[in-house]
Short mmCIF file of C-alpha atoms in Angstrom, two decimals:
data_model
loop_
_atom_site.label_atom_id
_atom_site.label_comp_id
_atom_site.label_asym_id
_atom_site.label_seq_id
_atom_site.Cartn_x
_atom_site.Cartn_y
_atom_site.Cartn_z
CA MET A 711 -0.23 0.05 0.09
CA LYS A 712 3.10 2.64 -1.26
CA ALA A 713 1.35 6.07 -1.92
CA SER A 714 3.67 9.38 -3.80
CA ILE A 715 2.36 12.41 -1.76
CA GLU A 716 2.55 15.47 -2.56
CA LEU A 717 3.23 18.62 -0.41
CA ASN A 718 4.94 21.71 -0.98
CA ASN A 719 5.53 20.90 -3.94
CA LYS A 720 7.26 18.24 -3.16
CA THR A 721 6.54 14.76 -3.05
CA TYR A 722 6.92 11.91 -0.36
CA GLN A 723 6.85 7.74 -0.45
CA THR A 724 5.02 6.60 2.38
CA ASP A 725 3.04 2.64 2.68
CA PHE A 726 -0.15 2.41 4.41
CA SER A 727 0.11 -1.45 5.62
CA LYS A 728 2.99 -0.35 7.99
CA PRO A 729 0.56 2.44 10.88
CA LEU A 730 2.46 3.74 13.56
CA ASP A 731 -0.61 4.38 17.01
CA ILE A 732 -0.15 6.15 18.71
CA SER A 733 -3.68 5.37 20.65
CA ILE A 734 -4.58 4.73 24.30
CA GLY A 735 -6.66 2.76 24.57
CA LEU A 736 -9.64 2.50 26.45
CA ARG A 737 -11.38 -0.60 28.51
CA GLY A 738 -13.13 -0.69 31.55
CA ASP A 739 -10.82 -1.60 34.69
CA ALA A 740 -8.31 -0.67 36.55
CA LYS A 741 -5.65 -1.18 34.32
CA ASN A 742 -6.57 2.41 32.54
CA PRO A 743 -5.56 5.53 32.61
CA VAL A 744 -6.93 7.86 35.13
CA ALA A 745 -6.87 11.78 35.46
CA TRP A 746 -9.34 14.53 36.85
CA TYR A 747 -10.11 12.94 39.68
CA LEU A 748 -12.81 10.00 38.40
CA ASP A 749 -12.87 6.49 38.90
CA ALA A 750 -11.91 4.08 35.87
CA PRO A 751 -14.64 3.56 33.06
CA LYS A 752 -16.14 0.87 32.50
CA ILE A 753 -17.90 -1.45 30.11
CA ASN A 754 -20.93 -3.98 31.62
CA PRO A 755 -23.29 -5.77 29.11
CA VAL A 756 -26.34 -4.72 29.34
CA LYS A 757 -29.35 -6.22 31.23
CA ASP A 758 -33.00 -6.00 31.57
CA GLY A 759 -35.36 -8.23 32.94
CA ASP A 760 -33.40 -12.12 33.13
CA PHE A 761 -31.66 -10.87 29.78
CA ILE A 762 -27.74 -10.04 29.81
CA GLY A 763 -26.11 -8.64 26.86
CA LYS A 764 -23.41 -11.37 26.86
CA VAL A 765 -22.80 -14.43 24.83
CA SER A 766 -20.49 -16.45 27.93
CA GLU A 767 -24.30 -15.89 29.53
CA GLY A 768 -26.62 -17.02 27.45
CA ALA A 769 -27.57 -13.66 25.09
CA SER A 770 -27.13 -14.23 21.12
CA VAL A 771 -24.63 -10.75 21.17
CA ASN A 772 -22.05 -8.90 23.12
CA PHE A 773 -23.98 -6.07 24.14
CA ASN A 774 -22.71 -3.20 26.48
CA ASN A 775 -23.33 -0.26 27.64
CA ILE A 776 -19.60 1.97 27.69
CA GLN A 777 -19.38 4.88 30.19
CA PHE A 778 -16.76 6.64 30.08
CA ASN A 779 -15.64 10.65 29.83
CA PRO A 780 -12.57 11.96 26.37
CA HIS A 781 -11.10 13.56 29.10
CA ALA A 782 -9.88 11.89 31.74
CA HIS A 783 -10.20 8.21 30.41
CA GLY A 784 -7.67 8.27 26.86
CA THR A 785 -6.62 9.57 23.90
CA HIS A 786 -9.28 12.35 22.31
CA THR A 787 -8.82 15.44 20.64
CA GLU A 788 -10.62 18.17 21.60
CA CYS A 789 -11.30 21.93 20.30
CA VAL A 790 -12.04 24.99 21.48
CA GLY A 791 -15.72 24.48 22.73
CA HIS A 792 -13.81 22.72 25.46
CA ILE A 793 -13.05 25.86 26.83
CA SER A 794 -15.48 28.67 24.62
CA ARG A 795 -19.38 29.91 26.57
CA GLU A 796 -20.31 28.87 23.49
CA PHE A 797 -21.15 25.61 21.97
CA TYR A 798 -18.26 23.88 19.51
CA SER A 799 -18.20 20.38 18.58
CA ILE A 800 -14.68 19.20 16.87
CA ASN A 801 -17.33 16.62 14.85
CA GLN A 802 -18.22 20.19 13.27
CA THR A 803 -14.72 22.08 13.25
CA LEU A 804 -12.06 19.01 12.46
CA LYS A 805 -12.66 18.36 8.62
CA ARG A 806 -9.98 17.06 7.64
CA PHE A 807 -7.81 14.17 8.83
CA PHE A 808 -3.81 14.18 7.34
CA PHE A 809 -1.36 16.33 8.20
CA PHE A 810 2.15 16.67 7.34
CA SER A 811 3.62 16.48 10.90
CA LYS A 812 6.53 16.78 13.16
CA LEU A 813 6.98 14.23 16.23
CA ILE A 814 9.62 15.61 18.27
CA SER A 815 10.80 14.36 22.16
CA VAL A 816 11.83 16.97 25.43
CA GLU A 817 12.25 17.27 28.38
CA PRO A 818 10.75 19.60 30.49
CA GLU A 819 11.93 22.03 32.98
CA THR A 820 11.81 22.44 36.26
CA ILE A 821 10.00 25.77 37.42
CA GLY A 822 9.24 26.83 40.75
CA GLY A 823 8.57 23.21 41.32
CA ASP A 824 6.54 22.13 38.16
CA GLN A 825 7.53 20.85 35.38
CA VAL A 826 7.26 22.35 32.50
CA ILE A 827 7.76 22.48 28.71
CA SER A 828 8.69 26.38 27.92
CA GLU A 829 9.68 28.28 24.79
CA ALA A 830 12.90 28.39 25.10
CA ILE A 831 12.31 24.11 24.96
CA LEU A 832 10.25 24.48 21.93
CA LYS A 833 13.00 26.42 19.88
CA GLU A 834 15.65 23.87 20.51
CA ASN A 835 13.61 21.47 18.81
CA PHE A 836 11.32 22.47 17.03
CA GLN A 837 11.51 25.62 13.92
CA SER A 838 9.61 24.62 11.00
CA LYS A 839 7.77 26.63 9.53
CA ASN A 840 5.34 24.06 7.24
CA THR A 841 3.85 22.03 9.67
CA GLU A 842 0.17 21.22 10.41
CA ALA A 843 1.06 18.98 13.63
CA LEU A 844 3.50 19.32 16.43
CA ILE A 845 3.11 15.44 18.59
CA ILE A 846 5.27 16.27 21.89
CA ARG A 847 6.66 13.32 23.98
CA THR A 848 7.48 14.45 27.74
CA LEU A 849 10.68 12.12 28.97
CA PRO A 850 11.24 10.21 30.83
CA ASN A 851 8.64 8.45 28.29
CA PHE A 852 7.85 5.04 30.56
CA ARG A 853 5.14 2.14 29.54
CA GLU A 854 3.60 2.95 32.96
CA LYS A 855 1.73 6.41 30.60
CA GLN A 856 -0.77 3.82 29.31
CA THR A 857 -2.02 2.95 33.09
CA ARG A 858 -0.97 6.31 35.37
CA LYS A 859 -3.54 7.17 37.74
CA TYR A 860 -3.09 11.06 37.40
CA SER A 861 -5.08 12.54 39.41
CA HIS A 862 -3.46 15.22 42.16
CA THR A 863 0.29 14.75 40.25
CA ASN A 864 0.92 17.54 39.00
CA TRP A 865 2.01 16.47 35.63
CA PRO A 866 4.04 18.13 33.44
CA TYR A 867 2.49 21.48 30.85
CA LEU A 868 3.55 24.01 28.48
CA SER A 869 3.88 27.92 29.73
CA GLU A 870 1.36 30.77 27.92
CA GLU A 871 4.13 31.51 26.23
CA ALA A 872 4.78 28.30 24.17
CA MET A 873 1.65 27.94 23.20
CA VAL A 874 2.22 31.13 21.89
CA TYR A 875 5.26 30.22 19.64
CA LEU A 876 3.70 27.53 18.54
CA ARG A 877 0.67 29.73 17.41
CA SER A 878 3.51 31.63 15.18
CA CYS A 879 4.81 28.79 13.68
CA GLY A 880 1.31 27.89 11.98
CA VAL A 881 0.93 24.57 14.16
CA LYS A 882 -2.41 23.77 14.00
CA HIS A 883 -2.57 20.36 15.49
CA LEU A 884 -0.71 19.90 19.04
CA LEU A 885 -0.58 16.15 20.26
CA ILE A 886 0.89 15.02 23.32
CA ASP A 887 1.54 12.47 25.98
CA LEU A 888 0.28 14.18 28.63
CA PRO A 889 -4.11 14.89 30.04
CA SER A 890 -3.69 18.79 29.19
CA VAL A 891 -1.82 21.27 27.95
CA ASP A 892 -2.62 23.35 30.71
CA LYS A 893 -1.16 22.94 34.81
CA GLU A 894 -3.31 20.71 36.62
CA LYS A 895 -4.54 22.88 39.41
CA ASP A 896 -4.80 26.64 38.08
CA GLY A 897 -7.14 28.38 39.04
CA GLY A 898 -9.25 28.04 36.06
CA LYS A 899 -7.06 29.98 34.26
CA LEU A 900 -5.98 28.22 31.67
CA LEU A 901 -3.82 29.66 30.15
CA ALA A 902 -2.36 26.69 27.34
CA HIS A 903 -5.46 26.38 25.76
CA LYS A 904 -6.42 30.09 25.46
CA ALA A 905 -2.79 30.81 23.99
CA PHE A 906 -3.06 28.55 20.94
CA TRP A 907 -6.35 28.77 19.77
CA ASN A 908 -5.80 32.11 20.58
CA TYR A 909 -9.15 32.13 22.39
CA PRO A 910 -11.01 34.96 22.56
CA LYS A 911 -9.78 37.54 20.68
CA ASN A 912 -8.92 35.70 16.80
CA THR A 913 -10.46 31.99 17.67
CA ARG A 914 -8.21 29.68 15.61
CA PHE A 915 -11.79 27.19 15.39
CA GLU A 916 -9.50 25.32 13.15
CA ALA A 917 -6.32 23.96 16.00
CA THR A 918 -7.04 21.14 18.36
CA ILE A 919 -5.23 19.33 20.84
CA THR A 920 -5.18 15.49 21.03
CA GLU A 921 -4.23 14.90 24.67
CA LEU A 922 -3.40 11.27 26.28
CA ILE A 923 -1.36 10.32 23.44
CA TYR A 924 1.46 7.73 24.18
CA VAL A 925 4.11 7.16 21.62
CA PRO A 926 6.39 3.81 22.15
CA ASN A 927 9.92 4.64 22.33
CA SER A 928 10.19 2.37 19.20
CA ILE A 929 9.12 5.17 16.98
CA GLU A 930 11.87 8.05 16.58
CA ASP A 931 12.41 11.27 16.76
CA GLY A 932 11.01 12.80 12.64
CA ASP A 933 8.72 13.35 10.62
CA TYR A 934 5.40 11.73 9.84
CA LEU A 935 1.75 12.03 7.53
CA LEU A 936 -0.54 12.32 10.68
CA ASN A 937 -3.68 10.34 10.11
CA LEU A 938 -5.53 11.64 13.24
CA GLN A 939 -9.59 9.79 13.78
CA PHE A 940 -11.81 9.95 16.44
CA ALA A 941 -15.81 9.26 16.31
CA SER A 942 -18.19 11.10 15.17
CA PHE A 943 -19.57 12.35 18.60
CA GLU A 944 -20.65 15.99 18.30
CA ASN A 945 -19.12 17.55 21.34
CA ASP A 946 -16.00 19.12 22.33
CA ALA A 947 -13.72 16.24 22.51
CA SER A 948 -13.76 12.54 21.35
CA PRO A 949 -12.38 9.14 21.50
CA SER A 950 -9.11 9.38 19.47
CA LYS A 951 -6.57 7.59 16.91
CA PRO A 952 -3.98 8.77 15.10
CA VAL A 953 -2.48 7.17 13.70
CA LEU A 954 1.62 8.57 12.15
CA TYR A 955 2.64 6.59 8.68
CA LYS A 956 6.53 7.67 7.83
CA ILE A 957 7.73 9.24 4.88
CA GLN A 958 10.48 10.18 2.83
#
């Protein structure tokens, strides 16, 4: 499934038979990652009288209810509707799904007791003006990110200045392996979200933020074709499945 793709007057080669999935799957048990002080998601068979929606219990099909929060329970993509008074749906704002992207790995610096991805760190690792999507892998990168309980951990976050820098670089889609681009407990300021979307002064409605990804160490930093897919929820955010393809 090899393909040639023309972008910015250049031709790239990729192989669609070799996807690199950087999403975290959602599961209904304690191994699922959790943030924002919620319990684990639930996936349970429908029960109605004597009926149990489970083949092993005698039903003809498996028929589960799923209870989860996209922001707290796994990889999700959100639009500006996440922070706006007005309603905006990710399903209506994101209409393209392939983007030229760059993966970088960064180690946050300690500032005032917090772990911060600063403007200086980003400038050291990213200067492109032709990259629509930026994927940030934070270091150290442990497999435990896929199951971590993030509540009350004061996770690393991006500074407001860092987000302004990404906006100035033309980055429209930011993906990161943290529950939020903002500090866990910031008093509702949401400085990073607001700076990236330029909300409310000159809102970038087409821009998205994808959080709680996981990029295995086997995937090298560099340029990729990103396929950013999500479920068609009419909501500010949806569980999503970002997939990378190597390009040459």
